mmCIF file of C-alpha atoms in Angstrom:
data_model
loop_
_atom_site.group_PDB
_atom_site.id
_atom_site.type_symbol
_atom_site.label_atom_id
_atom_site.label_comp_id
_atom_site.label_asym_id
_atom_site.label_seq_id
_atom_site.Cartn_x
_atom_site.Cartn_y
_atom_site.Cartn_z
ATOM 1 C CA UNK A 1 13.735 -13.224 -9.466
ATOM 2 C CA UNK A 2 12.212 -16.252 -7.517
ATOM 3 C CA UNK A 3 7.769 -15.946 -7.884
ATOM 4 C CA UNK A 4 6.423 -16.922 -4.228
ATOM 5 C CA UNK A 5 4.855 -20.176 -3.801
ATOM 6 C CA UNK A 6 1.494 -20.409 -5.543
ATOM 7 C CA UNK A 7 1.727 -17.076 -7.557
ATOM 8 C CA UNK A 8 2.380 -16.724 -11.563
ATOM 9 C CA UNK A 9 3.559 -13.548 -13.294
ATOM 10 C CA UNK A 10 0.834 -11.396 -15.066
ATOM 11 C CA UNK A 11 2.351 -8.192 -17.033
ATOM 12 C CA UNK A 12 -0.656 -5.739 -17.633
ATOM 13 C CA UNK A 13 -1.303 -2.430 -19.483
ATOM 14 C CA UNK A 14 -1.343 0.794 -17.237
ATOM 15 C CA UNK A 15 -1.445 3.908 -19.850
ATOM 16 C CA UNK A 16 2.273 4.181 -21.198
ATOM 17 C CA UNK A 17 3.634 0.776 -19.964
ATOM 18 C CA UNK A 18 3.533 -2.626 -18.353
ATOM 19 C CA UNK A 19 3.199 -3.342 -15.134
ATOM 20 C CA UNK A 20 4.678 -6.775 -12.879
ATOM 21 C CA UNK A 21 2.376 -8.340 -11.013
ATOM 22 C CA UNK A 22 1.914 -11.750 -9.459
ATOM 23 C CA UNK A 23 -1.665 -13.621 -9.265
ATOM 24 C CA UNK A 24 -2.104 -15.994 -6.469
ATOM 25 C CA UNK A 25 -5.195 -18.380 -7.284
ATOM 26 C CA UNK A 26 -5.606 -18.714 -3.817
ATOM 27 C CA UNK A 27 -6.127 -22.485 -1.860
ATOM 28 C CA UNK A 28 -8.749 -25.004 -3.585
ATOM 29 C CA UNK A 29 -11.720 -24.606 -1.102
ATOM 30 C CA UNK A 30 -12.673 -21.335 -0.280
ATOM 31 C CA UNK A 31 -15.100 -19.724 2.428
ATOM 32 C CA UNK A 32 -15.292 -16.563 0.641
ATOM 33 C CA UNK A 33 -16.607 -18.525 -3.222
ATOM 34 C CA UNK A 34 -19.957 -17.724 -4.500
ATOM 35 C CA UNK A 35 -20.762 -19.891 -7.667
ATOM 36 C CA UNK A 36 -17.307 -20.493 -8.451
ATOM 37 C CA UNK A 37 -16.218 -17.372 -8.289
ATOM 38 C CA UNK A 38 -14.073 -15.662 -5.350
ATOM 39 C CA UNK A 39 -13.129 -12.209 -4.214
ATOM 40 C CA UNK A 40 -9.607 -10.846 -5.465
ATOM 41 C CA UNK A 41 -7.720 -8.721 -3.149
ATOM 42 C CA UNK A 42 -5.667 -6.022 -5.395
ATOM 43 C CA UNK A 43 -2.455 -4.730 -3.153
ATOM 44 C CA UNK A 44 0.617 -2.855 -3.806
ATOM 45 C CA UNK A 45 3.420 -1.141 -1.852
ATOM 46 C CA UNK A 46 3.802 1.900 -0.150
ATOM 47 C CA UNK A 47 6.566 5.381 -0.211
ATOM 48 C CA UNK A 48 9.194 3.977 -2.931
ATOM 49 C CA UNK A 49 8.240 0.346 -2.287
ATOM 50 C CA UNK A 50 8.083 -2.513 -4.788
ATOM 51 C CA UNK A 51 5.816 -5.902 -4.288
ATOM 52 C CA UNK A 52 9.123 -8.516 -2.935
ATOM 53 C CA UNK A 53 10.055 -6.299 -0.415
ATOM 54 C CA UNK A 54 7.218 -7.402 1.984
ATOM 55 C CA UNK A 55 4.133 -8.148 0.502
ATOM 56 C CA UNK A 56 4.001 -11.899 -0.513
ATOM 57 C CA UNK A 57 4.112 -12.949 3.385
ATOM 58 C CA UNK A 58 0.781 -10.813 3.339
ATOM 59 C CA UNK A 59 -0.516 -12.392 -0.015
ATOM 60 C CA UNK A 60 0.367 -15.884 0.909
ATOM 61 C CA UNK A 61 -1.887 -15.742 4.088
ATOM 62 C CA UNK A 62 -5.086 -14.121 1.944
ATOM 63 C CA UNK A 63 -4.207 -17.040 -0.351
ATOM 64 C CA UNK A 64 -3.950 -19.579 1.966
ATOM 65 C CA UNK A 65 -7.342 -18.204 3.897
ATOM 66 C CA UNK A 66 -8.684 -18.839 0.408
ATOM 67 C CA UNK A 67 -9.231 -15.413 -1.318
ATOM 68 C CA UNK A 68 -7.509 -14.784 -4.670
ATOM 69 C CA UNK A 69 -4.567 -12.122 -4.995
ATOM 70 C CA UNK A 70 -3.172 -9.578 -7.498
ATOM 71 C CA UNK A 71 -0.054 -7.883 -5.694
ATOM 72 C CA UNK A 72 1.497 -5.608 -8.037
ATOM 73 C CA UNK A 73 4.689 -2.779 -9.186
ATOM 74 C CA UNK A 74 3.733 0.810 -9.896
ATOM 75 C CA UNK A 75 5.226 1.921 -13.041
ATOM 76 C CA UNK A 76 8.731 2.915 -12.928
ATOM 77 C CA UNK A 77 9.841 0.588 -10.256
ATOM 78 C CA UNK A 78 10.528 -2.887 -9.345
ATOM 79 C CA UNK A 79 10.104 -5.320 -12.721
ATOM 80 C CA UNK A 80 7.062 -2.721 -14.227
ATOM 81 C CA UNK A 81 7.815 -0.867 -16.792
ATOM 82 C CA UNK A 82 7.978 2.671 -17.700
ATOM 83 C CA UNK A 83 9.981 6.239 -17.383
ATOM 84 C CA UNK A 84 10.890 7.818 -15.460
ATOM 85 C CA UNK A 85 12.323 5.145 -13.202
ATOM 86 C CA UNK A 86 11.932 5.429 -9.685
ATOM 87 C CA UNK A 87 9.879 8.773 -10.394
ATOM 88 C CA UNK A 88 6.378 8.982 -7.935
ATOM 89 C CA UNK A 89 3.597 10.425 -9.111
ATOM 90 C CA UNK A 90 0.301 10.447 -6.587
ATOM 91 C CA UNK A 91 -2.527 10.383 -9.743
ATOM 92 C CA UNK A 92 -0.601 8.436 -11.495
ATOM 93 C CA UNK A 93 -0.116 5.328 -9.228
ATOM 94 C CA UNK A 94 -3.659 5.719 -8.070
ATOM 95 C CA UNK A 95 -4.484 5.112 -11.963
ATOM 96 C CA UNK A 96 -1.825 2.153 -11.918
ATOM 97 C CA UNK A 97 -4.277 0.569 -8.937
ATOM 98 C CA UNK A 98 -7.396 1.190 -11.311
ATOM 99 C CA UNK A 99 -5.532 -0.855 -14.055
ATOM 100 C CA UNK A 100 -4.393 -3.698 -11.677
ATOM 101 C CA UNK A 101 -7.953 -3.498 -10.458
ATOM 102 C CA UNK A 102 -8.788 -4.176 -14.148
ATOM 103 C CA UNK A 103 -6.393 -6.727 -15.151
ATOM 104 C CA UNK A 104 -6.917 -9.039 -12.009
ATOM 105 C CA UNK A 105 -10.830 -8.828 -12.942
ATOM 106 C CA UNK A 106 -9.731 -10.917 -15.880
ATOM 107 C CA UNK A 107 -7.659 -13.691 -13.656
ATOM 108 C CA UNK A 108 -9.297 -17.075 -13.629
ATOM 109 C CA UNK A 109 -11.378 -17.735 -10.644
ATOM 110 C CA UNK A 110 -11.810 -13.475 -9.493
ATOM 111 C CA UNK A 111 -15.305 -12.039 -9.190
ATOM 112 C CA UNK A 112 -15.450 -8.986 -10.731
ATOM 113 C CA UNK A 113 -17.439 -7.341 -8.231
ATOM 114 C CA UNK A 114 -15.750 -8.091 -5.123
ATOM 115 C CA UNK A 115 -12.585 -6.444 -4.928
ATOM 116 C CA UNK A 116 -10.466 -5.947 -2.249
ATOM 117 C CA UNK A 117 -8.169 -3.187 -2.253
ATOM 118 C CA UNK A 118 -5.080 -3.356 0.433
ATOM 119 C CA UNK A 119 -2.403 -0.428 0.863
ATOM 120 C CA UNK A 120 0.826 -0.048 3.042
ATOM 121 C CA UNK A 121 1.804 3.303 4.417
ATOM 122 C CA UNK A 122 0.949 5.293 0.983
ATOM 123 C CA UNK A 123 -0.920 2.934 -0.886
ATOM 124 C CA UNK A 124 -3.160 2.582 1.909
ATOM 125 C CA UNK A 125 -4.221 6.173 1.241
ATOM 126 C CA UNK A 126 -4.351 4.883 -2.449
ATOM 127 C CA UNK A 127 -6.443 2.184 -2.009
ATOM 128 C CA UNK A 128 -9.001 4.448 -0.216
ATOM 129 C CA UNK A 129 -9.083 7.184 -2.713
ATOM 130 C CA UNK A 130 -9.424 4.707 -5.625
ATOM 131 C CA UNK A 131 -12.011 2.962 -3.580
ATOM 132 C CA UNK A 132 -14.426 6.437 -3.552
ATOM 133 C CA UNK A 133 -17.435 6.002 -5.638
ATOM 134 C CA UNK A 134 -17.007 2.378 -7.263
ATOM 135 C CA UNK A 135 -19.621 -0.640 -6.874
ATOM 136 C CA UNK A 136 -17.025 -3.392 -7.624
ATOM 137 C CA UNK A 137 -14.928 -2.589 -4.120
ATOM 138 C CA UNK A 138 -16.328 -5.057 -1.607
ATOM 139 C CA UNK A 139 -13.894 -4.260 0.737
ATOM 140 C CA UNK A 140 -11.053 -1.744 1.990
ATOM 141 C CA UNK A 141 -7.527 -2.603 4.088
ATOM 142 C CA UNK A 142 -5.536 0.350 4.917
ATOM 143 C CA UNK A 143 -1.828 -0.739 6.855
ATOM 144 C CA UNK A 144 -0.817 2.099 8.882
ATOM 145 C CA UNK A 145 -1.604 4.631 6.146
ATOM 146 C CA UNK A 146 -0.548 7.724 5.294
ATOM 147 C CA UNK A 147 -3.630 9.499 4.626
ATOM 148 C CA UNK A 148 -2.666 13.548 5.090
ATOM 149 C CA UNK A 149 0.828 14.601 3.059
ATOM 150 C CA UNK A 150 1.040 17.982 5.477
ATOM 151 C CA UNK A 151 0.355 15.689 9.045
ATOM 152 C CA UNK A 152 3.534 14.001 7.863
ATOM 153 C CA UNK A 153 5.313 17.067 7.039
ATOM 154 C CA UNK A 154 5.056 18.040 10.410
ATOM 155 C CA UNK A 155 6.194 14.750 11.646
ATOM 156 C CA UNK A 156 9.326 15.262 9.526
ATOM 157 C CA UNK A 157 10.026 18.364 10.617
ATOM 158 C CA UNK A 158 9.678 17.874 14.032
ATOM 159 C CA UNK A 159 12.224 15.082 13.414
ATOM 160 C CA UNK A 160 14.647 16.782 11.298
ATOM 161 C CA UNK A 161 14.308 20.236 11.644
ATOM 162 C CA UNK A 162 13.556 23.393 9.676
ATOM 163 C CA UNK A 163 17.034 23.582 7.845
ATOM 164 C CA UNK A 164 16.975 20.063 6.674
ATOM 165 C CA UNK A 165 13.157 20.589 5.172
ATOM 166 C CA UNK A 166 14.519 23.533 3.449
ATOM 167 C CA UNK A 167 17.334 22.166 1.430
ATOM 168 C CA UNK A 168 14.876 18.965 0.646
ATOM 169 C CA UNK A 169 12.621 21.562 -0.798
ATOM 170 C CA UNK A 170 14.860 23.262 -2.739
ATOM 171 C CA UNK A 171 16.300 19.687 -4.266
ATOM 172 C CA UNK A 172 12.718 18.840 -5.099
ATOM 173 C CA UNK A 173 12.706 22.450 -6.776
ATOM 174 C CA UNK A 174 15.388 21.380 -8.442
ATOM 175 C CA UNK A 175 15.183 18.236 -9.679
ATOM 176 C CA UNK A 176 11.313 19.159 -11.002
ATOM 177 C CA UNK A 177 12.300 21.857 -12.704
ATOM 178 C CA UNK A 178 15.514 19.823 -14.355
ATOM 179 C CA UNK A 179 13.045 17.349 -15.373
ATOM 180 C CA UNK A 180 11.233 20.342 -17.328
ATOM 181 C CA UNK A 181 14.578 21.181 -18.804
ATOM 182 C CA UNK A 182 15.031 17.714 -20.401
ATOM 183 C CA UNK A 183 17.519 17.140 -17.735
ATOM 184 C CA UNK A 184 17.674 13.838 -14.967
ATOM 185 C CA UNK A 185 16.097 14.340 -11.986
ATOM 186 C CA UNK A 186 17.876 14.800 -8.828
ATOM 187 C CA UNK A 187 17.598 11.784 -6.333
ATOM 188 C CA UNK A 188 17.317 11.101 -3.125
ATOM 189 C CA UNK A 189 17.770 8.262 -0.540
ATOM 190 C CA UNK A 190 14.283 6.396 0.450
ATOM 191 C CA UNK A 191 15.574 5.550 4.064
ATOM 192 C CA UNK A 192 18.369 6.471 5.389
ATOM 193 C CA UNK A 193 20.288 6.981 9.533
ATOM 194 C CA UNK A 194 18.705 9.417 11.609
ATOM 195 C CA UNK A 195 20.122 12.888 10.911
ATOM 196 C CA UNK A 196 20.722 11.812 6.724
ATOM 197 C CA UNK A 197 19.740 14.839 5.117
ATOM 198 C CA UNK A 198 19.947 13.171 1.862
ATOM 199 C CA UNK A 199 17.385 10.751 2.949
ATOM 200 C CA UNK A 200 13.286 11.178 2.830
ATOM 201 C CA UNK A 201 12.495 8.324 6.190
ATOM 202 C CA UNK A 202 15.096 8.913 8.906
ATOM 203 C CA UNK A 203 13.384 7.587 12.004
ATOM 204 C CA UNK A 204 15.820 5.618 14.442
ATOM 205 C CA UNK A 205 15.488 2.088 13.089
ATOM 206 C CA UNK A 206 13.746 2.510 10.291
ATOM 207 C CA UNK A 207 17.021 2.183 7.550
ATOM 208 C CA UNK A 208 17.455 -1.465 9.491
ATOM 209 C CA UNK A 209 13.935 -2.180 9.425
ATOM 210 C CA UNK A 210 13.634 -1.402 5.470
ATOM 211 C CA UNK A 211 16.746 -3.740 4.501
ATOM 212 C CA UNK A 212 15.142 -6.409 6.594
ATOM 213 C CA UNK A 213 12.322 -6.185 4.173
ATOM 214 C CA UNK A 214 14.156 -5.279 1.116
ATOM 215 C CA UNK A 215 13.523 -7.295 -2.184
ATOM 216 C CA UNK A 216 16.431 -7.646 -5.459
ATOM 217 C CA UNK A 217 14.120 -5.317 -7.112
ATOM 218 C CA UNK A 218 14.012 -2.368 -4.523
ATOM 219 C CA UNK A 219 16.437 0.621 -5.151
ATOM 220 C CA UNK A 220 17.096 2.867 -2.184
ATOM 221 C CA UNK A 221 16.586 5.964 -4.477
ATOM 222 C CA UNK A 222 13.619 8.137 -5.600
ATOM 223 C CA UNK A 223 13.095 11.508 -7.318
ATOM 224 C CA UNK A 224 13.117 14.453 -4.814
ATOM 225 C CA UNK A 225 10.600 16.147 -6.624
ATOM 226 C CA UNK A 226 8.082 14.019 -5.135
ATOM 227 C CA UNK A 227 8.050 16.554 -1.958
ATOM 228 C CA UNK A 228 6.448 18.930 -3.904
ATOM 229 C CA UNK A 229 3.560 16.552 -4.924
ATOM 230 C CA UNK A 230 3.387 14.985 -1.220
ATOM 231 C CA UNK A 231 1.987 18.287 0.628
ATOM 232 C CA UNK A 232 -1.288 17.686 -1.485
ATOM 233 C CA UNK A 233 -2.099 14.210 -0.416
ATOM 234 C CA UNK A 234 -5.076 13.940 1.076
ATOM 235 C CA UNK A 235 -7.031 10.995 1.800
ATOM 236 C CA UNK A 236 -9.902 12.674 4.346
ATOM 237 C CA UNK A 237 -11.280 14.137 1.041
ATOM 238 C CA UNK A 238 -12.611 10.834 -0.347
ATOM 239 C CA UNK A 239 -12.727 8.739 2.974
ATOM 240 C CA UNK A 240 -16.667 9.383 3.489
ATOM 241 C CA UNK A 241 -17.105 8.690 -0.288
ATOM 242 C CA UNK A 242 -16.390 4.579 -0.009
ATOM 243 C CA UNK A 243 -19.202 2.568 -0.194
ATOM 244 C CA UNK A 244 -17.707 -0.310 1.147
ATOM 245 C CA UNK A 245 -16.243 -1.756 4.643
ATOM 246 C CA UNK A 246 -12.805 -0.092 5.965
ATOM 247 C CA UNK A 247 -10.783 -1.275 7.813
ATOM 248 C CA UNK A 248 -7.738 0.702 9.452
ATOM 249 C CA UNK A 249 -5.029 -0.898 10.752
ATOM 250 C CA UNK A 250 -3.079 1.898 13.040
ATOM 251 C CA UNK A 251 0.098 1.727 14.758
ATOM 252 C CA UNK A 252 0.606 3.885 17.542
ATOM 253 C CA UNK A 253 3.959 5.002 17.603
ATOM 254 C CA UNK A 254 4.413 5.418 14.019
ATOM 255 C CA UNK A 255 7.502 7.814 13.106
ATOM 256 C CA UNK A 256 6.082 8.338 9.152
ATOM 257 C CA UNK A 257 2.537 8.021 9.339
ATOM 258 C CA UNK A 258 1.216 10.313 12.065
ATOM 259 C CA UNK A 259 -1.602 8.059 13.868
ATOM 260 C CA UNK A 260 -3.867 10.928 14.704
ATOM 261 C CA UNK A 261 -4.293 11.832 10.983
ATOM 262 C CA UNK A 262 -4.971 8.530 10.289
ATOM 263 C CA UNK A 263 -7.851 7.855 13.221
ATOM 264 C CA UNK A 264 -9.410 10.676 11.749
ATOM 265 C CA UNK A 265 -10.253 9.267 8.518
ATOM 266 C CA UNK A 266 -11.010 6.427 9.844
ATOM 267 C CA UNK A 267 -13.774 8.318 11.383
ATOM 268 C CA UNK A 268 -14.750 10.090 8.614
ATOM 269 C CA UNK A 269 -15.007 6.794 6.585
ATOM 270 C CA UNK A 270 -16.686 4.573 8.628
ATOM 271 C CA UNK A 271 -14.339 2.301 9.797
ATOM 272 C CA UNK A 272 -13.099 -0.334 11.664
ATOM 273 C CA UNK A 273 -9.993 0.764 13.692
ATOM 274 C CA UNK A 274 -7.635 -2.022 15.257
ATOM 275 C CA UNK A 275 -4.772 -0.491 17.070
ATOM 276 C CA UNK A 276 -1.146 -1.806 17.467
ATOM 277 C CA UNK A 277 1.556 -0.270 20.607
ATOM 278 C CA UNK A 278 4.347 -0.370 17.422
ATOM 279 C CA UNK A 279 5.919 1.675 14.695
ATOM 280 C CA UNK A 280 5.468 2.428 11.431
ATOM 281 C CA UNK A 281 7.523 -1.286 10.101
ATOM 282 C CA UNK A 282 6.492 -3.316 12.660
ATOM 283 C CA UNK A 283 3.681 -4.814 10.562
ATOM 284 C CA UNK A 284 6.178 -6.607 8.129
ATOM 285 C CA UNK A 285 6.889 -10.195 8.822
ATOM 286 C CA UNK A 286 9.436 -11.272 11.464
ATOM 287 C CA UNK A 287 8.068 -8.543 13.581
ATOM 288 C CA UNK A 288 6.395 -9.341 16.717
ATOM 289 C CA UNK A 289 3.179 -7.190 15.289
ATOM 290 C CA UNK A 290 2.543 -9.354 12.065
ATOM 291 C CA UNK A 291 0.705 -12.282 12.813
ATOM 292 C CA UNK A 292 -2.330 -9.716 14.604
ATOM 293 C CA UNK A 293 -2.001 -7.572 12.028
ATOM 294 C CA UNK A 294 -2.852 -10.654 9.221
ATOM 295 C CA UNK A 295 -5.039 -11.951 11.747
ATOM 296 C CA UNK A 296 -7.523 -9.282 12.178
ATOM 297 C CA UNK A 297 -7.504 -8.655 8.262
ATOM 298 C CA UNK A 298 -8.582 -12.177 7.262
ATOM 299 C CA UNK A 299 -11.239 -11.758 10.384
ATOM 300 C CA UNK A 300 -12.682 -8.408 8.581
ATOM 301 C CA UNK A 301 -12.855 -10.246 5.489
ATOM 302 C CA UNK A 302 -14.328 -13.480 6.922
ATOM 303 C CA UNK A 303 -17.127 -11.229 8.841
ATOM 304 C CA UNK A 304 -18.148 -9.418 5.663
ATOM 305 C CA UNK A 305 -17.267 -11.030 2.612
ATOM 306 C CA UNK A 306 -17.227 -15.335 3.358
ATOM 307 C CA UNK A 307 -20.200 -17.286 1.947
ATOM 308 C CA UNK A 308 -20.300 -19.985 4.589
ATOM 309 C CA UNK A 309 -22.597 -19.160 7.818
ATOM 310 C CA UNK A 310 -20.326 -20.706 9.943
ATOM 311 C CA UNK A 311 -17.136 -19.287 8.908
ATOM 312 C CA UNK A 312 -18.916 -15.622 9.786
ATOM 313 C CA UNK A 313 -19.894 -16.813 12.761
ATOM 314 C CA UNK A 314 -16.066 -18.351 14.112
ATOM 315 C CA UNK A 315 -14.584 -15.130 13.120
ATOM 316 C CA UNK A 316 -16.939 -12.861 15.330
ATOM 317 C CA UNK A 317 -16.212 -14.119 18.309
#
């Protein structure tokens, strides 16, 4: 698989396996570097996602703007290791971000206590619960995040109606208690054409929008027991319990991560809210809604975290 430009491969420890991960030093002269040192912003994907389908356009521009980053696989999917493959587990990716957290800590160039933690979609709602109650989190990105797992129950439903929730449910049923049987789970599409019952994301454009993003490593497959775990997400619970600037990045029109949830945990966190007339993959580069979205982050970061005087001052304005 081809590294982006400027990144190496790091393979770290998270509990039963090794994770994939690729370390971008960042450009030689940095606003952001405090005797030597720089911040290191620690990102992974969201629902099902792995770290080529996406992320380096994001990682190259934090890189470029002179920060150091650690993007990263969850275990069982992409190049990590681990089993089940293309199983997700809510604790235990949250406790794959506390070992990437650890293991870019270590990278050459990183101070240890500024990290930055940046989440897509589900992962944004990652990074802010890993976020709660650490000192070493300087700063918080969440990318149209999906912060309540009920709120986007509701959007589903509303979408694909009560029978189609019901035999999801019942395949989750199944394939979680197969898996307690010794048996293989029972999958599931990740994204699929409106009116897919077999699929978890059905919104109108969002199976074209997902190839367009798609890396070799990405499977369009996950284990439908993950509907049972996704009702229990939430975010709100830990929002007001990061000690740290937020920002929320929010689009408007999003068909998987319901906006409203989302604005209020922004609220209840303390954050900075930017707001974008899109959906829920318009964010992704060769969208029209990129280049704000990168934009405003590297602003946020400038404002609170950059050394120089001058550099804080250019990006309030």
């Amino acid at each position: 698989m081809t590294i982006p430009n400027g990144a190496t491969t790091v393979r770290f420890r998270s509990s039963d396996a090794d994770c994939d991960a690729w370390f971008f030093p960042g450009a030689e002269s940095s606003p952001f570097e405090i005797d030597g040192k720089r911040p290191v912003v620690v990102m992974a994907h969201g629902f099902a996602g792995t770290k080529d389908s996406g992320l380096a356009p994001y990682a190259q521009r934090f890189a470029d703007a002179g920060l150091a980053v650690f993007a990263f696989d969850y275990r069982g999917f992409g190049l990590s290791g681990g089993e089940p493959r293309q199983s997700i587990s809510l604790e235990r990716q949250a406790d794959d971000y506390r070992a990437a957290i650890g293991a870019a800590k270590k990278q050459p160039g990183v101070d240890p206590e500024r990290i930055i933690l940046w989440g897509v979609s589900q992962s944004g709602g990652h990074a802010l619960t890993v976020a709660a109650d650490r000192t070493d989190v300087a700063a918080v990105i969440a990318v149209v995040p999906l912060v309540n797992g009920l709120a986007a129950g509701r959007v589903a439903y509303a979408q694909v109606g009560g029978a189609a929730i019901a035999r999801s449910t019942a395949t989750a049923v199944a394939s979680s208690v197969g898996r307690r049987l010794g048996r293989g789970p029972k999958m599931m599409r990740v994204v699929g054409e409106p009116g897919d019952v077999g699929a978890a994301l059905t919104a109108p454009g969002f199976l074209e929008s997902y190839r367009a993003i798609a890396g070799p490593s990405w499977r369009n497959e996950v284990d439908a027991s993950v509907g049972l775990e996704i009702g229990s997400f939430r975010v709100d619970k830990h929002a007001a319990r990061v000690d740290a600037p937020v920002l929320f990045q929010i689009a408007d029109f999003d068909s998987a991560a319901p906006p409203y949830a989302a604005s209020k945990t922004a609220f209840k966190a303390h954050a900075e809210v930017r707001h974008y007339p899109c959906d829920h993959f318009d964010i992704f580069a060769g969208n029209d809604f990129f280049e704000p979205c990168v934009t405003h982050e590297i602003g946020f970061l400038r404002r609170h975290l950059a050394s120089n005087a001058d550099v804080v001052e250019a990006a309030t304005r």
